[in-house]
Tab-separated table of C-alpha atoms in Angstrom:
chain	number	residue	atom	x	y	z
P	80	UNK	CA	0.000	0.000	0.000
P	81	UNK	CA	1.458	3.062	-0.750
P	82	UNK	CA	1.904	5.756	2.221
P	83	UNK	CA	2.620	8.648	0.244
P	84	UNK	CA	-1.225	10.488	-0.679
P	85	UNK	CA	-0.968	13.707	-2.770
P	86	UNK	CA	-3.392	16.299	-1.273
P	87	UNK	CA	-3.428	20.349	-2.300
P	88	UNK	CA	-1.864	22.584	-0.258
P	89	UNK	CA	-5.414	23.816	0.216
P	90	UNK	CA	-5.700	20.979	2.676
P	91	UNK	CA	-2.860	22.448	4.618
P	92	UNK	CA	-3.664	24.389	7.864
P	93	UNK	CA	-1.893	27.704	8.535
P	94	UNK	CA	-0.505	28.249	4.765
P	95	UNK	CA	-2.353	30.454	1.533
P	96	UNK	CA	-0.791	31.644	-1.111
P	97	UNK	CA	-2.291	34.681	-3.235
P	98	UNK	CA	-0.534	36.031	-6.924
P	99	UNK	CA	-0.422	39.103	-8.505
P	100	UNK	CA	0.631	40.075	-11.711
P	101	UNK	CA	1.342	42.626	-14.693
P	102	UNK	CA	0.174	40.384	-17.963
P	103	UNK	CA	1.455	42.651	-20.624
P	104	UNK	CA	5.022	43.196	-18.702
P	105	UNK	CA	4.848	39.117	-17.995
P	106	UNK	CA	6.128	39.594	-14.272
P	107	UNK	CA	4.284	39.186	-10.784
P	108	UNK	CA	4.279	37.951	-7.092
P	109	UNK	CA	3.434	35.178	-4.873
P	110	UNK	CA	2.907	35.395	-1.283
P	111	UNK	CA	2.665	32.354	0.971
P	112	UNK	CA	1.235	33.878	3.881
P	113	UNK	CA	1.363	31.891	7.268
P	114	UNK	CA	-1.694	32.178	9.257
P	115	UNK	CA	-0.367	31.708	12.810
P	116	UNK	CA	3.714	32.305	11.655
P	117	UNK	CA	6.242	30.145	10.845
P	118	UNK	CA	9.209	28.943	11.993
P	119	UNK	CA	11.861	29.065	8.599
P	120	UNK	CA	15.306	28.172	7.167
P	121	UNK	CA	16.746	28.867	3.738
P	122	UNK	CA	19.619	27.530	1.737
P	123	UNK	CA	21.001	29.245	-0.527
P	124	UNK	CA	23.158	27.510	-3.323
P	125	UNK	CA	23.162	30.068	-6.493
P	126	UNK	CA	25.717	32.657	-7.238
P	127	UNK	CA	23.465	35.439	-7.753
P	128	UNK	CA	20.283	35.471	-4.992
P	129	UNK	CA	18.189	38.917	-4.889
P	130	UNK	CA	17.010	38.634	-1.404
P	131	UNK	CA	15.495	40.212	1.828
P	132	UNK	CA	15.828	39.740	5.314
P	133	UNK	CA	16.925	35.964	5.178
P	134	UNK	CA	18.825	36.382	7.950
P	135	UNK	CA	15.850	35.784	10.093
P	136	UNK	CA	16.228	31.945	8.788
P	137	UNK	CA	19.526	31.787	10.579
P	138	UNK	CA	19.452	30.042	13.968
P	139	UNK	CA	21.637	32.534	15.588
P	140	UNK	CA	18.864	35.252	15.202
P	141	UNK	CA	15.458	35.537	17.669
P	142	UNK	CA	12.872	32.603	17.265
P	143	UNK	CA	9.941	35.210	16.167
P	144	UNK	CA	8.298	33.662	13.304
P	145	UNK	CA	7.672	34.613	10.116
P	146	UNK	CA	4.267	35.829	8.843
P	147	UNK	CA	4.762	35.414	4.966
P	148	UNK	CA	7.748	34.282	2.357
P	149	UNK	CA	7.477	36.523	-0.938
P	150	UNK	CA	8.730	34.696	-4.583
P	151	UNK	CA	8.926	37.401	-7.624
P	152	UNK	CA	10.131	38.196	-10.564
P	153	UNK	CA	11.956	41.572	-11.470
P	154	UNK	CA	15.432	41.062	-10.050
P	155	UNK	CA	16.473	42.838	-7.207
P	156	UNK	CA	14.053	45.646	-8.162
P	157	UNK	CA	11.506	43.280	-7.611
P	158	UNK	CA	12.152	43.161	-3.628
P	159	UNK	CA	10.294	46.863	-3.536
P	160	UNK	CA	6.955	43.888	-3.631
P	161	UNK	CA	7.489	43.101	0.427
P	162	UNK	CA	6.831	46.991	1.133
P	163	UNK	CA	2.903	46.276	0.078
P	164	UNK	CA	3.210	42.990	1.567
P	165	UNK	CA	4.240	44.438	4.697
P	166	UNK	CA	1.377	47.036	4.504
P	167	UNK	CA	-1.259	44.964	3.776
P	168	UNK	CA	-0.499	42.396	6.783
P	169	UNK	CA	0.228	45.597	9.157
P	170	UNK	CA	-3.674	47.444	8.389
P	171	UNK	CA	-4.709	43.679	9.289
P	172	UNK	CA	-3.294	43.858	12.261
P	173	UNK	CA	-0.123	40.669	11.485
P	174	UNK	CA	3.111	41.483	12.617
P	175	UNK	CA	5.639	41.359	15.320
P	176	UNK	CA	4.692	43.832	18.448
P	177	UNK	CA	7.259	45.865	19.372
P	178	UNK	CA	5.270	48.048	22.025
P	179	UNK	CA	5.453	51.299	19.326
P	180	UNK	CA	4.050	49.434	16.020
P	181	UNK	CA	3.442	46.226	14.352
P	182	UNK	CA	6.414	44.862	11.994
P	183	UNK	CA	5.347	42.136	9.628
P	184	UNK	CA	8.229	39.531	9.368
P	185	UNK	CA	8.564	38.981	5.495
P	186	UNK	CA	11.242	37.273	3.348
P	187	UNK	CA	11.687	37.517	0.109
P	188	UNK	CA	13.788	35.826	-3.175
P	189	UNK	CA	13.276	37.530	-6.650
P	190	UNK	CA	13.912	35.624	-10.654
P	191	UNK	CA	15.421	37.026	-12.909
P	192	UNK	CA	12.993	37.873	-15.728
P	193	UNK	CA	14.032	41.345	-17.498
P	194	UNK	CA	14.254	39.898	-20.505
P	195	UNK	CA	10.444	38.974	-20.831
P	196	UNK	CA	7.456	40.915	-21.596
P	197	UNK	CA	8.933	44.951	-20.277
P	198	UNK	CA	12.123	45.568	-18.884
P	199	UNK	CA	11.258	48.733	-17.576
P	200	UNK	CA	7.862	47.502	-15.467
P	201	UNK	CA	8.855	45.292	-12.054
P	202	UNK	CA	6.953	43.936	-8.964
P	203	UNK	CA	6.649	47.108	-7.066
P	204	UNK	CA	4.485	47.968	-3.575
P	205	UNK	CA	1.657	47.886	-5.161
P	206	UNK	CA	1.709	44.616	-7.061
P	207	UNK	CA	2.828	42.898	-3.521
P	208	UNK	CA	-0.195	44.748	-1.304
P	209	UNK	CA	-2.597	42.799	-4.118
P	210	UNK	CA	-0.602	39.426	-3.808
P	211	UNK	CA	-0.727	39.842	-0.182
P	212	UNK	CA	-4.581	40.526	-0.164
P	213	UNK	CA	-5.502	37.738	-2.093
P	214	UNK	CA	-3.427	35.412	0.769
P	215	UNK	CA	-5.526	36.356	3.180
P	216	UNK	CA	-8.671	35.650	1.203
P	217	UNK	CA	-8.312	32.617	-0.474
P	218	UNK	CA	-5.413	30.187	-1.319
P	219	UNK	CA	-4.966	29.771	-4.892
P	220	UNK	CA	-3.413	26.650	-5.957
P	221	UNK	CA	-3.179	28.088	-9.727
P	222	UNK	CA	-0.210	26.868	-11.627
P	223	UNK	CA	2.009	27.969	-14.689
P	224	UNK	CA	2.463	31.517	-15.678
P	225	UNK	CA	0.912	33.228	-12.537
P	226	UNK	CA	2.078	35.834	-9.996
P	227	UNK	CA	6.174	35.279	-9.624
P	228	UNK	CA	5.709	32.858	-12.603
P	229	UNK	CA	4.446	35.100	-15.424
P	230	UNK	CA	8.109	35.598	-16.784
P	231	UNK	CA	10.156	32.871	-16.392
P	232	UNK	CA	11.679	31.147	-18.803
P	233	UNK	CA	14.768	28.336	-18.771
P	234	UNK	CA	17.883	27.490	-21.436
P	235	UNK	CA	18.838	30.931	-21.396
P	236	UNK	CA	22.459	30.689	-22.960
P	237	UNK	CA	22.034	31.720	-26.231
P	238	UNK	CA	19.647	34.087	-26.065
P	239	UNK	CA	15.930	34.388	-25.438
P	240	UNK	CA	14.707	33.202	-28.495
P	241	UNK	CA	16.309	30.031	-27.810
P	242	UNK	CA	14.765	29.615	-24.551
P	243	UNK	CA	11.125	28.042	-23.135
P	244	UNK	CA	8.653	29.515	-21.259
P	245	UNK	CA	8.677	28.195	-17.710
P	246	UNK	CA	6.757	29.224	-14.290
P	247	UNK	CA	5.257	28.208	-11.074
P	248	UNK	CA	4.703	25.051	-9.969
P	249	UNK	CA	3.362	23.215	-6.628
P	250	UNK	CA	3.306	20.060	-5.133
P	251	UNK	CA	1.924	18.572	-1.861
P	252	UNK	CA	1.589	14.940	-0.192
P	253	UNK	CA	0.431	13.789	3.283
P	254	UNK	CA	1.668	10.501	5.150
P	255	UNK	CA	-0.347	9.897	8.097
P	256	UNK	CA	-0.663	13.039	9.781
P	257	UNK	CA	2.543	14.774	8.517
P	258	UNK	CA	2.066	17.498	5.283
P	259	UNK	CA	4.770	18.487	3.035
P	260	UNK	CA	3.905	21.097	0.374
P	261	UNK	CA	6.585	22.546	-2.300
P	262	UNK	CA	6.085	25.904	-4.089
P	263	UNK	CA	8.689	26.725	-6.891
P	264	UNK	CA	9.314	29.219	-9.506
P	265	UNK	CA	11.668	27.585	-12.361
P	266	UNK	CA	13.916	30.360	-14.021
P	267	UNK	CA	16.808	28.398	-14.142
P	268	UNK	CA	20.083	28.810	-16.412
P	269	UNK	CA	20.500	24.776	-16.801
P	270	UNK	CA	17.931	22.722	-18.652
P	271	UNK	CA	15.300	20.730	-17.149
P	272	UNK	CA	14.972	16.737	-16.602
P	273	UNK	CA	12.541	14.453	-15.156
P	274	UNK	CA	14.671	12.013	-12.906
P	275	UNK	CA	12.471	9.411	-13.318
P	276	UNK	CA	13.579	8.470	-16.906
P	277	UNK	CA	16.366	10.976	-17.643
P	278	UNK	CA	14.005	12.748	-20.406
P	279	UNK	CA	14.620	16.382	-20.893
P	280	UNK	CA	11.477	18.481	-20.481
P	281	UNK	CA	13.177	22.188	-21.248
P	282	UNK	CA	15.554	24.035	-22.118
P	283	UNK	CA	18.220	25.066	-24.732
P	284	UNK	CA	16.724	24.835	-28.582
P	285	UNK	CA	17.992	24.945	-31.634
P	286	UNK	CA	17.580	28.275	-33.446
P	287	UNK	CA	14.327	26.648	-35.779
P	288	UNK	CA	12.688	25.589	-31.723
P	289	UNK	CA	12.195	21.803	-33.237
P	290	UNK	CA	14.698	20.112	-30.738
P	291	UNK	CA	17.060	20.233	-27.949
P	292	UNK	CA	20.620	21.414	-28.139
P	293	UNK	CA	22.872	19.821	-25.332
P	294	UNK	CA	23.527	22.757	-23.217
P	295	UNK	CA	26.243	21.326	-21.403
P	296	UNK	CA	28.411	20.641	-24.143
P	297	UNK	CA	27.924	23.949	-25.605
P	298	UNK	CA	28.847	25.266	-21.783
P	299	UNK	CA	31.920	23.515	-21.814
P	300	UNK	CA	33.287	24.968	-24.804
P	301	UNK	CA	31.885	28.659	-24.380
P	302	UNK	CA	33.057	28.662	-21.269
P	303	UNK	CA	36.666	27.099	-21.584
P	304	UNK	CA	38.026	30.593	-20.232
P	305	UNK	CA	36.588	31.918	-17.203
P	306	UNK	CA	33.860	34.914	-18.249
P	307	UNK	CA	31.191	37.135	-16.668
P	308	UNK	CA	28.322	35.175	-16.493
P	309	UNK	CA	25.025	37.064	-17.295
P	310	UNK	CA	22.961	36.558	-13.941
P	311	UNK	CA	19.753	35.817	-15.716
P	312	UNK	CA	18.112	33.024	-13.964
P	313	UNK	CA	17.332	31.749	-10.571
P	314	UNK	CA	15.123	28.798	-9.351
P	315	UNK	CA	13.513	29.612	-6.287
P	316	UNK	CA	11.185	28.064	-3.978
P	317	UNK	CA	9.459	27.071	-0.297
P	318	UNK	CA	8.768	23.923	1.455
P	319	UNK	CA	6.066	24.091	3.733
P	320	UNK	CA	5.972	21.620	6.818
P	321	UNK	CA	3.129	20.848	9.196
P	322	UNK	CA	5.780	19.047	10.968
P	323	UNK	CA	7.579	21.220	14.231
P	324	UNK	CA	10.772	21.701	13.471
P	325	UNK	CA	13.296	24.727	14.880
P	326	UNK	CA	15.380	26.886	12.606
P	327	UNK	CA	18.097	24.942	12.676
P	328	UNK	CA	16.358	21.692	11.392
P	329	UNK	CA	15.004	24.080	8.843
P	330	UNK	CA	17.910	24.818	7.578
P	331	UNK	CA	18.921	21.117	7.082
P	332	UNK	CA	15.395	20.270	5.397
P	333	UNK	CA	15.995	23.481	3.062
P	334	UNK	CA	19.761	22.237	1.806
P	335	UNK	CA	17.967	18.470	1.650
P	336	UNK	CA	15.323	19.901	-0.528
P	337	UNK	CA	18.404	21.144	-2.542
P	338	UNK	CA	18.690	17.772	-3.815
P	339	UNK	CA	15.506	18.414	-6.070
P	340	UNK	CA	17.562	20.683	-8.219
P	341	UNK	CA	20.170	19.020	-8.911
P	342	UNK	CA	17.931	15.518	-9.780
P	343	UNK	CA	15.597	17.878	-12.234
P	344	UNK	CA	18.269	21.181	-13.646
P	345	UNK	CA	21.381	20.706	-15.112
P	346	UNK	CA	24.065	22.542	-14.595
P	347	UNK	CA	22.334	24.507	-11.761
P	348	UNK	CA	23.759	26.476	-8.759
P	349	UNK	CA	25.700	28.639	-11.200
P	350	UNK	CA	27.272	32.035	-10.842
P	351	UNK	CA	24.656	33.216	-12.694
P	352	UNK	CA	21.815	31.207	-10.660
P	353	UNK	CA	20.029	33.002	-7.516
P	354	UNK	CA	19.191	29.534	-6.403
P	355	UNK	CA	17.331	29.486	-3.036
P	356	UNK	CA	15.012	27.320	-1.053
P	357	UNK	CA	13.229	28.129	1.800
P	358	UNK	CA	11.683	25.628	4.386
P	359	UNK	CA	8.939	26.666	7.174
P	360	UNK	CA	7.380	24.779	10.005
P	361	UNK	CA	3.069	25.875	10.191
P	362	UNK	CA	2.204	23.241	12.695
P	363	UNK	CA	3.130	20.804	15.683
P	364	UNK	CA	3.510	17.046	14.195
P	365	UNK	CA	6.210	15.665	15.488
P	366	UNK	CA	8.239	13.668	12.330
P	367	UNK	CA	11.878	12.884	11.734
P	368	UNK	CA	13.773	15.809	10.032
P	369	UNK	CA	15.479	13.033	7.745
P	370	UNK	CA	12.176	11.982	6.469
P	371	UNK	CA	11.096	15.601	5.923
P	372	UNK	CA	14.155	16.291	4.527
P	373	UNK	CA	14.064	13.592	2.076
P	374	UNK	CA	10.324	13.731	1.162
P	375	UNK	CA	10.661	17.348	0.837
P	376	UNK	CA	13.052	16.813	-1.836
P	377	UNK	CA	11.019	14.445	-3.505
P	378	UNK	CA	7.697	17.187	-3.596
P	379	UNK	CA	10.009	20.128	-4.248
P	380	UNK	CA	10.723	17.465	-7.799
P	381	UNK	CA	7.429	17.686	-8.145
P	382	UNK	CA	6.819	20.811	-7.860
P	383	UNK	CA	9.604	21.857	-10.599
P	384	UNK	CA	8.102	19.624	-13.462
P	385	UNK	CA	4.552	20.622	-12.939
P	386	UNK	CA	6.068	24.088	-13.247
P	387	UNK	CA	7.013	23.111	-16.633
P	388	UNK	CA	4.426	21.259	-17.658
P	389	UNK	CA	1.936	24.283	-16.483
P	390	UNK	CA	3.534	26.902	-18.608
P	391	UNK	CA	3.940	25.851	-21.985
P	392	UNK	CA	2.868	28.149	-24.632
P	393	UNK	CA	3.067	28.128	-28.939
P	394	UNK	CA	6.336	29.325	-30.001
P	395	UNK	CA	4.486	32.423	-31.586
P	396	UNK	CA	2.815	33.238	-28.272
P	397	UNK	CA	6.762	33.033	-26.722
P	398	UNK	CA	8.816	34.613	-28.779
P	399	UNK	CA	6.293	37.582	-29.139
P	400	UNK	CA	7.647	38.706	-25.517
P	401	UNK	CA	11.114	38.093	-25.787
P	402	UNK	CA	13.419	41.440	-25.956
C-alpha cells in the first residue's frame, strides 16, 4: 500500500498563497502567507540570490516567526513587492509587536525575468499589497504563468529566443498526519529533466525551436576561459511543513530539498543562478527531520516539473515577448 497520498496545499492548515501580476510586462508575485507564523530556514546555493531579510532563517537570530515568504520576478528591483506585503499584513493587524508598532516579518527571493514581456515595469508595492490581499482571502493553488511565474523562462544561454517559457509550480503529499507542500518558480540557467527516466522536459533549442541542443556541451566549450556570467536566472522556492521543526532543522530540510535541483536542472547552482530554497514549520507534528528532509526533496521534484508542464505556450505566443 502506498503511504505517500498527494493532497493540495489547500488541505494544509496555517498556509495560503495569493498572486499578482502585470500580464502585458509578464512579471508578478506570490505570497505564501502563514496564518499563525512560521518557523523558517533557507539555503542558498546560487551565485546570484536577490534577497530580503533571510537572515531571520539563521538560527543565531530571535525565534519570532515569520508571517509570509514573498517569490517574484523583477530582479532585485523586484524586492520593492514586500513593502505592500508588509502594509497589507500591518492594516490587518499581522506582525511582530514591538510596544510602538506592528512589523510584519517577510522574506523575500526575486527571478530574474528582465528579458520577458517589459524591462522597464517590475513587482513594485503595489503589485505585492494585491498578492498579499488575495493570501488572506483565499489560497490559490493556480499553476504555470501566474504571480512570480508570469516571466520565467529556462535554457537561457544563447539568447531568449532560444529559450522556453517556464513558471510556477506546486506540489503537496500527506503521510499519516505529517504534510509536506513545495512551491517553486523555475527560471533556471541549466535545462530541465525528469529524474524518473532521464528525459529532458526544457531548455536550450535549436535556433528553428524543433529540438534540444545539449547545453552542457555547448557550456563547456563557451566557457573554456573563465567569463562574466550574465545573472539571468534563478530557481527559487518554499517547502512548507506541518511538521515542528526549529530553525536549525530548517535549515537542514531546506539544503535536503536542494537535492531536487540538482535531480531535475542541469548545470544549476551557477554564478549566474540566484538559487534558493526556503523551508517553514506551520504546525506541531512531530516527524523525523530526515524523512522531511528527504520527502521534501522528492515534492520540491514535483513541484519543478509541474512548473514546466503548467507553462507551456506556442512558439508564436513566446517569442512575441522576448526582448
Amino acid at each position: 500500500m502506498d503511504l505517500v497520498k498527494e493532497i493540495s496545499i489547500k488541505d494544509m492548515e496555517g498556509v495560503s498563497i495569493g498572486h499578482a501580476q502585470n500580464d502585458e510586462a509578464k512579471t508578478g508575485v506570490s505570497v505564501l502567507y502563514f496564518k499563525n507564523g512560521a518557523q523558517a530556514g533557507c539555503d542558498i546555493s546560487g551565485g546570484g540570490p536577490a534577497s530580503r531579510e533571510t537572515p531571520l532563517t539563521d538560527p543565531l537570530t530571535a525565534d519570532n516567526p515569520l508571517n509570509a515568504v514573498v517569490l517574484s520576478g523583477g530582479s532585485a528591483y523586484g524586492l520593492a513587492a514586500s513593502d505592500g506585503v508588509m502594509r497589507c499584513l500591518e492594516e490587518h493587524g499581522i506582525g511582530y509587536n514591538t510596544g510602538y508598532a506592528l512589523v510584519p516579518l517577510v522574506c523575500q527571493s526575486c527571478i530574474f525575468d528582465l528579458g520577458y514581456g517589459k524591462n522597464n515595469v517590475r513587482p513594485n508595492a503595489d503589485m505585492g499589497y494585491e498578492a498579499c490581499k488575495k493570501a488572506l482571502e483565499i489560497c490559490d493553488d493556480s499553476l504555470g504563468n501566474i504571480g512570480a511565474g508570469t516571466g520565467a523562462s529556462v535554457g537561457k544561454l544563447l539568447g531568449m529566443k532560444q529559450a522556453m517559457k517556464a513558471g510556477l509550480g506546486i506540489h503537496a503529499i500527506q503521510v499519516g498526519e505529517l504534510q509536506i507542500a513545495a512551491v517553486v518558480v523555475v527560471n533556471a540557467f541549466g535545462d530541465i529533466f525528469n529524474p524518473e527516466n532521464g528525459q529532458k522536459v526544457a531548455g536550450l533549442l535549436d535556433p528553428s525551436r524543433q529540438s534540444f541542443l545539449d547545453l552542457e556541451q555547448i557550456f563547456l566549450s563557451y566557457f573554456a576561459a573563465p567569463r562574466d556570467m550574465f545573472n539571468s536566472n534563478t530557481t527559487i522556492g518554499c517547502i512548507i511543513t506541518n511538521a515542528k521543526f526549529d530553525k536549525a532543522k530548517l535549515n537542514k530540510i531546506a539544503s535536503m530539498t536542494r537535492n531536487a535541483y540538482a535531480r531535475c536542472i542541469n548545470p544549476v547552482g551557477t554564478m549566474a543562478d540566484g538559487d534558493s530554497i526556503y523551508a517553514c514549520s506551520v504546525g506541531e507534528v512531530v516527524s523525523d527531520v530526515n524523512l522531511v528532509g528527504t520527502l521534501s526533496a522528492k515534492v520540491m521534484q514535483k513541484a519543478i516539473l509541474k512548473a514546466i508542464e503548467a507553462s507551456k505556450l506556442p512558439d508564436e505566443e513566446y517569442l512575441s515577448h522576448c526582448l
